[in-house]
Coordinates of C-alpha atoms in Angstrom, one line a residue:
Chain A
M1 CA -4.0 11.1 29.7
A2 CA -0.8 12.2 31.3
K3 CA 2.5 12.0 29.4
R4 CA 3.6 9.7 32.5
A5 CA 0.8 7.6 32.5
R6 CA 0.9 7.1 28.7
F7 CA 4.5 6.2 29.1
V8 CA 3.8 3.5 31.7
V9 CA 0.8 2.1 29.5
A10 CA 3.1 2.0 26.5
A11 CA 6.1 0.1 28.4
A12 CA 3.6 -2.2 30.0
V13 CA 2.1 -3.2 26.5
V14 CA 5.7 -3.4 25.0
T15 CA 7.0 -5.7 27.7
L16 CA 3.8 -7.8 27.4
L17 CA 4.3 -8.3 23.7
L18 CA 8.0 -9.2 24.3
V19 CA 7.2 -12.0 26.8
L20 CA 4.0 -13.1 25.3
P21 CA 5.6 -15.9 23.2
L22 CA 6.7 -17.2 26.5
L23 CA 3.2 -17.3 28.0
L24 CA 1.0 -18.5 25.1
P25 CA 0.2 -22.2 25.1
G26 CA 1.0 -24.1 22.1
P27 CA 1.5 -22.6 18.2
V28 CA -1.8 -21.7 17.4
P29 CA -2.1 -18.8 19.6
L30 CA 1.4 -17.7 18.3
H31 CA 0.1 -18.2 14.7
I32 CA -2.7 -15.8 15.3
M33 CA -0.5 -13.1 16.9
I34 CA 1.9 -13.4 14.1
M35 CA -1.1 -13.1 11.3
T36 CA -2.4 -10.1 13.5
F37 CA 0.9 -8.3 13.2
N38 CA 1.3 -9.1 9.6
F39 CA -2.4 -7.4 8.7
A40 CA -1.5 -4.8 11.1
L41 CA 1.4 -3.8 9.0
L42 CA -0.7 -4.0 6.0
G43 CA -3.3 -1.9 7.5
V44 CA -0.7 0.6 8.7
G45 CA 0.3 0.9 5.0
W46 CA -3.2 1.1 3.8
N47 CA -3.9 4.0 6.4
I48 CA -1.1 6.1 5.0
M49 CA -3.1 6.2 2.0
G50 CA -6.6 5.8 2.9
G51 CA -6.6 7.1 6.3
Y52 CA -4.1 10.1 5.9
A53 CA -4.6 11.0 2.2
G54 CA -7.9 9.7 1.7
M55 CA -7.4 7.4 -1.2
F56 CA -9.6 4.3 -0.5
S57 CA -7.8 1.3 -2.1
F58 CA -9.1 -2.0 -2.4
G59 CA -6.2 -3.2 -4.2
Q60 CA -3.5 -3.7 -1.5
A61 CA -3.2 -7.5 -2.1
A62 CA -1.5 -6.7 -5.4
F63 CA 1.3 -5.1 -3.5
F64 CA 1.2 -7.8 -1.1
G65 CA 1.6 -10.2 -3.6
I66 CA 4.5 -8.3 -5.6
G67 CA 6.3 -8.2 -2.5
A68 CA 5.8 -12.0 -1.6
Y69 CA 6.6 -13.0 -5.3
A70 CA 9.7 -10.7 -5.8
S71 CA 11.4 -12.2 -2.7
S72 CA 10.4 -15.8 -3.4
W73 CA 11.2 -16.0 -7.1
L74 CA 14.4 -14.1 -6.4
L75 CA 15.2 -17.0 -3.7
T76 CA 13.9 -19.9 -5.8
A77 CA 15.3 -18.9 -9.3
H78 CA 18.5 -17.3 -8.2
G79 CA 19.3 -18.1 -4.5
V80 CA 18.9 -14.3 -3.4
N81 CA 18.7 -13.8 0.3
P82 CA 15.2 -13.0 1.2
W83 CA 16.2 -10.0 3.2
L84 CA 17.6 -8.6 0.2
G85 CA 14.6 -9.7 -1.8
L86 CA 12.1 -8.0 0.8
L87 CA 14.0 -4.7 -0.1
V88 CA 13.7 -5.4 -3.9
G89 CA 9.9 -6.5 -3.6
G90 CA 9.2 -3.3 -1.6
V91 CA 11.2 -0.9 -4.2
L92 CA 9.4 -2.9 -7.0
A93 CA 5.9 -2.4 -5.4
A94 CA 6.5 1.2 -4.9
V95 CA 7.6 1.7 -8.6
T96 CA 4.4 -0.2 -9.7
A97 CA 2.3 1.9 -7.3
A98 CA 3.9 5.1 -9.0
A99 CA 3.4 3.6 -12.5
I100 CA -0.3 3.0 -11.7
G101 CA -0.8 5.9 -9.4
W102 CA 0.0 8.5 -12.2
P103 CA -2.9 7.7 -14.6
C104 CA -5.1 7.1 -11.4
S105 CA -4.2 10.4 -9.6
K106 CA -7.2 12.2 -11.0
L107 CA -9.5 9.4 -9.9
R108 CA -11.4 10.3 -6.6
G109 CA -13.8 8.4 -4.4
H110 CA -15.4 5.6 -5.6
Y111 CA -13.9 5.7 -9.0
F112 CA -10.4 5.3 -7.4
A113 CA -11.7 2.5 -5.3
I114 CA -13.0 0.4 -8.4
A115 CA -9.6 1.2 -10.3
S116 CA -7.6 -0.2 -7.4
I117 CA -9.8 -3.4 -7.6
A118 CA -9.5 -3.6 -11.1
F119 CA -5.5 -3.1 -10.9
A120 CA -5.2 -5.9 -8.1
E121 CA -7.5 -8.3 -10.5
I122 CA -5.1 -7.6 -13.3
V123 CA -2.1 -8.3 -11.2
R124 CA -4.0 -11.6 -9.8
I125 CA -4.8 -12.8 -13.4
H126 CA -1.3 -11.8 -14.6
F127 CA 0.6 -13.9 -12.0
N128 CA -1.8 -16.8 -12.4
N129 CA -0.9 -17.1 -16.1
W130 CA 2.9 -16.1 -15.8
K131 CA 4.9 -19.3 -15.8
L132 CA 8.1 -17.8 -14.9
V133 CA 6.8 -17.3 -11.4
G134 CA 5.0 -20.8 -11.5
A135 CA 1.7 -19.4 -12.8
A136 CA -1.4 -21.0 -11.1
E137 CA 0.9 -23.7 -9.3
G138 CA 2.7 -20.8 -7.6
L139 CA 6.2 -20.9 -5.7
T140 CA 7.4 -23.3 -2.9
I141 CA 10.1 -22.0 -0.8
P142 CA 12.9 -24.5 -0.5
M143 CA 13.9 -25.2 3.3
A144 CA 17.0 -23.8 4.2
E145 CA 19.3 -23.7 7.4
P146 CA 17.0 -22.0 10.1
G147 CA 18.4 -18.6 11.1
L148 CA 17.8 -15.0 10.9
L149 CA 20.2 -14.7 7.8
N150 CA 18.1 -17.0 5.9
F151 CA 14.6 -16.0 7.3
Q152 CA 13.5 -19.4 8.1
F153 CA 12.9 -20.8 11.6
H154 CA 11.6 -24.6 11.8
G155 CA 11.5 -25.5 15.5
S156 CA 9.4 -22.6 16.8
K157 CA 7.2 -19.7 15.8
A158 CA 8.6 -17.6 18.2
P159 CA 11.1 -15.9 15.8
Y160 CA 8.6 -15.3 13.4
Y161 CA 6.7 -13.6 16.2
Y162 CA 9.5 -11.3 17.0
I163 CA 10.3 -10.5 13.3
A164 CA 6.6 -9.6 12.6
L165 CA 6.5 -7.4 15.8
A166 CA 9.6 -5.7 14.5
F167 CA 8.1 -5.2 11.1
L168 CA 5.1 -3.5 12.6
A169 CA 7.1 -1.3 14.8
V170 CA 8.9 0.0 11.8
G171 CA 5.6 0.4 10.1
L172 CA 4.2 2.2 12.8
M173 CA 7.4 4.7 12.9
V174 CA 6.9 5.3 9.2
S175 CA 3.1 6.1 10.1
R176 CA 4.2 8.3 12.8
W177 CA 6.6 10.2 10.6
V178 CA 3.8 10.8 8.0
A179 CA 1.3 12.0 10.7
T180 CA 3.7 14.7 11.8
S181 CA 5.6 15.6 9.0
R182 CA 4.5 18.2 6.2
A183 CA 4.1 15.6 3.7
G184 CA 1.3 14.1 6.2
F185 CA -0.3 17.5 6.5
Y186 CA -0.6 17.9 2.9
F187 CA -2.2 14.2 2.6
R188 CA -4.6 15.4 5.1
A189 CA -5.2 18.8 3.3
I190 CA -5.8 16.6 0.0
K191 CA -8.2 14.5 1.6
E192 CA -10.3 17.2 3.2
S193 CA -10.8 19.3 0.0
H194 CA -8.8 18.1 -3.0
E195 CA -9.9 21.3 -4.8
L196 CA -8.7 23.6 -2.4
A197 CA -5.4 22.0 -1.8
M198 CA -4.8 22.6 -5.7
V199 CA -5.7 26.3 -5.0
L200 CA -3.2 26.6 -2.4
G201 CA -0.6 25.3 -4.8
I202 CA -0.4 21.6 -3.0
S203 CA 0.6 19.1 -6.0
F204 CA -1.9 16.6 -5.3
V205 CA -0.3 14.3 -7.8
R206 CA 3.0 14.1 -6.0
Y207 CA 1.7 13.7 -2.7
R208 CA -0.9 11.0 -3.6
M209 CA 1.9 9.0 -5.3
L210 CA 4.1 9.3 -2.3
A211 CA 1.3 8.1 -0.1
T212 CA 0.7 5.2 -2.6
M213 CA 4.4 4.3 -2.8
L214 CA 4.7 4.3 1.0
A215 CA 1.9 2.3 1.3
A216 CA 3.1 -0.2 -1.4
F217 CA 6.6 -0.6 0.2
L218 CA 5.1 -1.6 3.5
S219 CA 2.3 -4.1 2.0
A220 CA 5.2 -5.7 -0.1
A221 CA 7.4 -6.4 3.2
A222 CA 4.3 -7.8 4.7
G223 CA 4.0 -9.9 1.6
T224 CA 7.7 -11.2 1.9
F225 CA 7.2 -11.8 5.7
Y226 CA 4.0 -14.1 4.6
A227 CA 6.0 -15.9 2.0
Q228 CA 9.0 -16.7 4.4
Y229 CA 6.5 -17.8 6.9
I230 CA 4.2 -20.0 5.0
L231 CA 6.8 -21.4 2.3
Y232 CA 4.6 -21.5 0.0
L233 CA 2.4 -18.8 -2.3
D234 CA 0.1 -18.9 -5.4
P235 CA -2.1 -16.2 -6.5
E236 CA -4.9 -17.4 -5.0
S237 CA -3.6 -17.1 -1.6
V238 CA -1.9 -13.7 -1.9
I239 CA -3.3 -11.6 -4.5
I240 CA -7.2 -11.9 -3.8
L241 CA -9.8 -9.4 -3.0
P242 CA -10.7 -10.7 0.4
I243 CA -7.2 -9.7 1.8
S244 CA -7.6 -6.2 0.1
V245 CA -10.8 -5.9 1.9
Q246 CA -9.7 -7.1 5.2
V247 CA -6.9 -4.6 5.0
V248 CA -9.5 -1.8 4.7
L249 CA -11.7 -3.3 7.5
V250 CA -8.7 -3.6 9.7
S251 CA -8.0 0.0 9.3
M252 CA -11.7 1.4 9.4
L253 CA -12.6 -0.7 12.4
G254 CA -9.5 0.4 14.2
G255 CA -9.6 4.1 13.2
A256 CA -8.6 5.2 9.8
G257 CA -6.2 8.3 9.9
T258 CA -5.0 7.4 13.4
I259 CA -1.6 5.7 14.0
F260 CA -2.5 2.6 16.1
G261 CA -6.0 2.3 14.8
P262 CA -4.7 -0.6 12.1
V263 CA -3.2 -2.2 14.8
V264 CA -6.2 -2.2 17.0
G265 CA -8.6 -3.1 14.0
A266 CA -6.2 -6.0 13.3
A267 CA -6.2 -7.1 17.1
I268 CA -10.1 -7.5 16.7
L269 CA -10.5 -8.8 13.2
V270 CA -7.6 -11.3 12.5
P271 CA -8.3 -13.5 15.6
I272 CA -11.9 -13.8 14.7
S273 CA -11.0 -14.7 11.1
E274 CA -8.4 -17.3 12.3
I275 CA -10.4 -18.7 15.1
T276 CA -13.5 -19.2 13.1
R277 CA -11.0 -20.8 10.5
V278 CA -9.4 -23.2 12.9
E279 CA -12.5 -24.1 14.9
L280 CA -15.1 -24.3 12.1
G281 CA -12.9 -25.0 9.1
H282 CA -14.8 -25.0 5.6
R283 CA -18.2 -25.1 7.6
G284 CA -17.1 -21.6 9.0
T285 CA -16.5 -20.0 5.6
G286 CA -18.3 -16.7 6.0
V287 CA -18.7 -16.6 9.7
D288 CA -16.0 -14.2 9.9
M289 CA -17.6 -12.1 7.3
M290 CA -20.9 -11.9 9.2
V291 CA -18.9 -10.9 12.3
Y292 CA -17.0 -8.4 10.4
G293 CA -20.4 -6.8 9.1
A294 CA -21.8 -6.6 12.6
L295 CA -18.9 -4.9 14.0
I296 CA -18.5 -2.3 11.0
W297 CA -22.1 -1.7 11.4
L298 CA -21.6 -1.1 15.1
I299 CA -18.8 1.0 14.8
S300 CA -19.8 3.4 11.7
V301 CA -23.2 4.0 13.7
Y302 CA -21.9 4.6 17.4
Q303 CA -18.2 5.3 16.7
P304 CA -17.4 6.4 13.2
R305 CA -13.4 7.4 14.3
G306 CA -12.9 3.7 15.0
V307 CA -12.1 1.9 18.2
W308 CA -8.9 3.8 18.6
G309 CA -11.0 7.1 18.3
F310 CA -13.0 5.6 21.0
L311 CA -10.4 4.5 23.1
S312 CA -8.6 7.7 22.7
S313 CA -11.6 9.6 23.7
L314 CA -11.9 7.9 26.9
G315 CA -8.4 9.3 27.9
R316 CA -9.4 13.0 27.5
R317 CA -12.3 15.1 28.3
K318 CA -12.2 17.4 25.4
A319 CA -12.0 16.6 21.9
P320 CA -8.5 16.0 20.5
A321 CA -6.6 19.0 19.5
P322 CA -5.9 19.1 15.9
T323 CA -2.4 18.0 15.0
A324 CA 0.0 21.0 14.8
A325 CA 1.7 21.5 11.6
P326 CA 5.5 21.0 12.2
A327 CA 7.8 24.1 11.9
P328 CA 7.7 25.5 8.4
E329 CA 10.8 24.3 6.3
A330 CA 12.2 24.9 2.9
R331 CA 11.2 22.9 0.2
P332 CA 12.9 21.9 -2.8
Chain B
M1 CA -1.7 42.3 -15.5
L2 CA -4.6 39.9 -16.2
E3 CA -6.4 39.6 -19.6
F4 CA -9.5 37.5 -20.0
D5 CA -9.7 37.3 -24.1
R6 CA -13.1 36.1 -25.7
V7 CA -13.2 33.2 -23.1
S8 CA -16.2 30.7 -23.0
V9 CA -16.0 28.4 -20.3
G10 CA -18.4 26.0 -18.2
Y11 CA -19.1 22.8 -16.6
K12 CA -18.7 19.8 -19.4
D13 CA -21.3 20.5 -21.7
L14 CA -22.9 23.5 -20.2
T15 CA -21.2 26.5 -21.1
V16 CA -21.7 29.2 -18.5
I17 CA -19.4 31.9 -19.7
H18 CA -20.0 33.3 -23.2
D19 CA -17.3 35.0 -25.1
V20 CA -16.3 37.1 -22.1
S21 CA -13.5 39.7 -22.4
F22 CA -11.9 41.8 -19.7
R23 CA -8.6 43.1 -18.1
V24 CA -7.3 43.7 -14.7
G25 CA -4.6 46.4 -14.6
E26 CA -1.5 46.2 -12.2
G27 CA -2.5 47.4 -8.8
E28 CA -6.3 47.8 -9.6
V29 CA -9.1 46.8 -7.7
V30 CA -11.5 45.3 -10.3
S31 CA -15.0 44.1 -9.2
L32 CA -17.3 41.4 -11.5
V33 CA -20.8 42.1 -10.2
G34 CA -24.2 40.3 -10.9
S35 CA -26.7 38.2 -9.5
N36 CA -26.5 34.6 -8.5
G37 CA -25.8 32.4 -11.4
A38 CA -24.3 35.0 -13.6
G39 CA -21.2 33.3 -14.0
K40 CA -18.9 35.2 -11.7
S41 CA -17.5 32.5 -9.6
T42 CA -16.7 30.5 -12.9
I43 CA -14.6 33.1 -14.4
L44 CA -12.4 33.3 -10.8
R45 CA -12.5 29.2 -11.2
A46 CA -11.2 29.5 -14.6
I47 CA -8.4 31.9 -13.8
A48 CA -7.3 29.8 -10.9
G49 CA -7.0 26.7 -13.2
L50 CA -9.8 24.8 -11.8
L51 CA -11.7 25.1 -15.0
T52 CA -10.3 24.9 -18.6
P53 CA -11.9 27.3 -21.2
S54 CA -13.4 25.8 -24.4
R55 CA -12.6 28.9 -26.3
G56 CA -10.5 32.0 -25.9
E57 CA -7.1 32.8 -23.6
I58 CA -6.5 33.9 -20.0
R59 CA -3.2 35.7 -19.9
L60 CA -1.1 36.8 -16.9
R61 CA 1.5 39.2 -17.5
G62 CA 1.2 38.3 -21.3
Q63 CA 1.6 34.7 -20.9
A64 CA -1.2 32.2 -21.6
I65 CA -2.3 30.4 -18.3
H66 CA -5.7 28.8 -19.5
R67 CA -4.1 25.3 -19.7
T68 CA -1.8 25.5 -16.6
P69 CA -2.9 23.4 -13.7
A70 CA -4.2 25.3 -10.4
Y71 CA -1.1 24.4 -8.2
E72 CA 1.0 25.9 -10.9
I73 CA -1.0 29.1 -11.2
V74 CA -0.2 29.7 -7.3
K75 CA 3.4 29.7 -8.0
R76 CA 2.8 32.6 -10.5
R77 CA 1.7 34.8 -7.6
V78 CA -2.0 34.2 -8.0
A79 CA -4.1 33.3 -4.8
M80 CA -7.7 32.5 -4.7
V81 CA -9.9 33.2 -1.8
P82 CA -12.9 30.5 -2.6
E83 CA -16.4 31.0 -2.0
G84 CA -17.8 30.1 1.6
R85 CA -14.2 30.2 2.9
Q86 CA -13.6 26.5 2.6
L87 CA -11.1 26.4 5.5
F88 CA -9.5 23.3 6.7
G89 CA -12.0 23.3 9.5
R90 CA -10.6 20.7 11.9
L91 CA -7.1 22.2 11.4
S92 CA -6.0 25.0 13.7
V93 CA -6.1 28.7 12.3
W94 CA -2.1 28.6 12.5
D95 CA -2.1 25.5 10.3
N96 CA -4.5 27.0 8.0
L97 CA -2.0 29.8 7.4
Q98 CA 1.0 27.5 7.0
M99 CA -1.1 25.7 4.5
G100 CA -1.5 29.0 2.4
A101 CA 2.4 29.4 2.5
Y102 CA 2.9 26.0 0.5
T103 CA 4.6 27.9 -2.4
L104 CA 6.8 29.7 -0.4
R105 CA 10.5 28.5 -0.4
S106 CA 12.2 29.5 2.8
K107 CA 11.6 29.9 6.5
R108 CA 12.2 33.7 6.4
E109 CA 9.8 34.0 3.5
I110 CA 7.2 32.3 5.4
A111 CA 7.9 34.1 8.6
E112 CA 7.8 37.6 6.9
S113 CA 4.6 36.8 5.1
L114 CA 3.1 35.7 8.5
K115 CA 4.0 38.9 10.0
E116 CA 2.4 40.8 7.3
V117 CA -0.8 38.9 7.6
L118 CA -1.0 39.4 11.1
A119 CA -0.7 42.7 11.1
L120 CA -3.6 43.1 8.7
F121 CA -5.9 40.7 10.9
P122 CA -4.4 40.5 14.4
I123 CA -7.2 38.7 15.8
L124 CA -5.8 35.7 14.1
E125 CA -2.7 35.9 16.7
D126 CA -5.0 35.5 19.6
R127 CA -6.9 32.5 17.8
R128 CA -3.6 30.7 16.7
D129 CA -4.5 27.6 18.3
Q130 CA -8.3 27.5 17.7
R131 CA -9.6 25.1 15.4
A132 CA -10.8 26.8 12.2
E133 CA -14.3 25.7 12.4
T134 CA -14.9 27.3 15.9
L135 CA -14.4 30.7 14.5
S136 CA -17.1 33.1 14.1
G137 CA -18.2 33.6 10.4
G138 CA -16.2 37.1 9.9
E139 CA -13.3 35.6 11.6
Q140 CA -13.3 32.7 9.2
Q141 CA -13.5 35.1 6.1
Q142 CA -10.5 36.8 7.7
L143 CA -8.6 33.7 8.1
A144 CA -9.6 32.8 4.3
I145 CA -8.2 36.0 3.2
A146 CA -5.1 35.7 5.4
R147 CA -4.5 32.1 4.2
G148 CA -4.7 33.5 0.5
L149 CA -2.3 36.1 1.4
M150 CA 0.2 33.9 3.0
S151 CA 1.5 32.8 -0.7
R152 CA 2.5 36.6 -1.3
P153 CA 0.5 36.8 -4.3
E154 CA 0.5 39.8 -6.7
L155 CA -3.0 38.9 -7.6
L156 CA -5.6 38.2 -5.3
L157 CA -8.9 36.4 -6.5
L158 CA -11.8 37.1 -3.9
D159 CA -14.9 35.0 -4.3
E160 CA -18.0 36.6 -2.4
P161 CA -16.0 37.8 0.5
S162 CA -19.1 39.2 2.1
L163 CA -21.4 36.0 1.7
G164 CA -22.8 35.0 5.0
I165 CA -21.0 37.8 7.2
M166 CA -23.2 40.0 9.3
P167 CA -23.4 43.6 7.8
K168 CA -21.4 45.3 10.3
L169 CA -18.4 43.0 9.3
V170 CA -19.1 43.1 5.7
T171 CA -17.8 46.9 6.1
E172 CA -14.7 45.7 7.8
I173 CA -14.0 43.2 5.1
F174 CA -14.2 45.7 2.5
R175 CA -12.0 48.0 4.5
T176 CA -9.5 45.3 4.5
I177 CA -9.8 44.8 0.6
R178 CA -8.8 48.5 0.3
E179 CA -5.7 48.1 2.8
I180 CA -4.5 45.1 0.7
S181 CA -4.8 47.1 -2.5
K182 CA -2.8 50.0 -0.8
K183 CA 0.1 47.4 -0.4
G184 CA 0.0 46.9 -4.1
I185 CA -1.7 43.9 -4.7
T186 CA -4.0 43.7 -7.6
V187 CA -7.5 42.5 -6.4
L188 CA -10.2 40.7 -8.6
L189 CA -13.4 40.8 -6.6
V190 CA -16.5 38.8 -7.3
E191 CA -19.6 39.9 -5.2
Q192 CA -23.3 39.9 -5.0
N193 CA -23.0 43.0 -2.5
V194 CA -23.1 45.3 -5.5
F195 CA -23.1 48.4 -3.7
E196 CA -19.8 47.4 -1.6
A197 CA -18.3 46.1 -4.5
L198 CA -18.3 49.1 -6.9
E199 CA -17.7 51.5 -3.9
V200 CA -14.2 49.5 -3.4
A201 CA -13.7 49.0 -7.1
D202 CA -11.3 51.3 -9.4
R203 CA -13.1 49.7 -12.2
A204 CA -16.1 47.0 -12.6
Y205 CA -17.9 44.7 -14.9
V206 CA -21.5 43.7 -14.6
L207 CA -22.2 40.3 -15.7
Q208 CA -25.4 39.0 -16.8
T209 CA -26.1 35.1 -17.9
G210 CA -22.6 34.7 -18.7
R211 CA -22.1 37.9 -20.7
I212 CA -20.6 41.4 -19.6
V213 CA -23.3 44.0 -20.2
L214 CA -21.7 47.1 -18.7
E215 CA -18.3 48.2 -17.6
G216 CA -16.7 51.3 -16.4
P217 CA -15.4 53.1 -13.0
G218 CA -17.0 51.8 -9.8
A219 CA -18.3 55.2 -9.1
E220 CA -19.7 55.7 -12.6
L221 CA -21.6 52.3 -12.7
Q222 CA -23.2 53.0 -9.2
R223 CA -24.9 55.7 -11.2
S224 CA -25.9 53.8 -14.0
D225 CA -29.7 53.1 -14.4
L226 CA -29.1 49.5 -14.9
V227 CA -27.1 48.8 -11.8
R228 CA -29.5 50.9 -9.8
H229 CA -32.7 49.0 -10.9
A230 CA -31.4 45.5 -11.2
Y231 CA -29.2 45.3 -8.3
L232 CA -29.9 48.2 -5.8
G233 CA -33.3 49.0 -6.3
S234 CA -34.7 52.3 -7.4
S235 CA -34.0 53.9 -3.8
G236 CA -31.3 51.3 -2.8
L237 CA -28.3 53.4 -3.4
A238 CA -29.6 56.5 -1.5
E239 CA -30.4 53.8 1.4
A240 CA -27.0 52.4 1.1
A241 CA -25.4 55.7 1.2
G242 CA -27.6 56.9 4.1
E243 CA -26.3 53.7 5.9
E244 CA -22.7 54.8 5.1
A245 CA -23.4 58.0 6.5
R246 CA -24.5 57.1 9.8
P247 CA -21.9 56.9 12.5

């Protein structure tokens, strides 16, 4: 697709997203959009470690939960502003990712995936028994004066919509930076051949940890947003395996290793999940999973590069050119 | 430069190399020859830091490196060109070369290294934007060696550079190895193509089932009965020499 055409399409999409709250009827479609943006952000985070660096984590819910709990506990226990809590939660999640990433740095493939599930389960059980943060009862965020400063809006969901959209935009910028930076280049080298990357002198421990920390920070930001949006959280709503699985599915369906893949994946999967939940209630439990299963089967058989990969290939005749390495630069 | 001192190494419980010792002097081309499964590649992987010996020591310029991780070994100016090329197939030729320069610290160093490498393999300049997987086998091998040279190594480990290459290009690859050696780079070469490997080598070691059974200057080993019968066939050397002599 020509550069100009791409610009026109991008401008149209951005304009549509900005005016959408004015066009959508009622709060439910807006809620679906908000949840889509939030899962897209989680997917964008996962994509940095799973899509670019090849670390298939099924434990992103742990970082989502850490972010949600950090800002919520700081707010309820110490009155810390949730925006500051968001930063603290992000840093805490990144530090936790580094702490767990170091011993897991030599694990690959299935072993890494299993370790990530175990890690998330440990975090869930810990929070379920941690009285300081409300244990199994969770935390209820007190109502505050609505406004951007307090990160609370009572009259309409539209402000949450715009904040979620802004968060996603920041996530996409981080993802783009990773995709085009030398770090991203080395992420892909490690993903393609771990041993070869080592032989070339690439410190896989350093780059795997960097990918994990970036993913953790973005997941934690999504967690803080979720907590401020729902105003209640407990371990069973934020640190559970289905969330981690959905994050992986969002990225894989949309196109792992692409910048916009997780957004496309979230735009397909989250509405399915939310609509079946709203329309079918508890009777519909599992219907979304059946649909996910069918979609994943279709995409893995017919379009392994994901929906975004398929859409991109429609826009050009030839196979995509390899991502060029950025200009060589000095390293510390 | 490199001392492999009574080393035993293998994979988990399976020891492939038993109590092997050899050395590689500064500026030499040393070949390790032997049949498939003799343990040649295992030796290179141990030197590159991908395997840790269960016994013995590997020393580089007198310093033990047998417990040093692979990505640290490269910083000590050792580069490995692995068997089967192992390029980043979906990346361009240029990106593959950049990947080889990971340990270089300045733009100037990278540019100089690139210039030297392209002087050796001018075809890569023409192919710079092409995906590595679309190159021919010979070009891929050139790229793999070029990528290894990008880190400006003092010791180059070459694992089966002639594997899967058409005979005409094999000669070209070995000519390049001589040129690399002339630049003062020490080369440790592992090969199944025994004739060419001994031809290019200052010294060579013959490996059988994880043990060194013969060593000496390349030309001398070419004349040894063991090498002639086991690897070149009774008339193999004469035939190979005849091939060489033909224009």
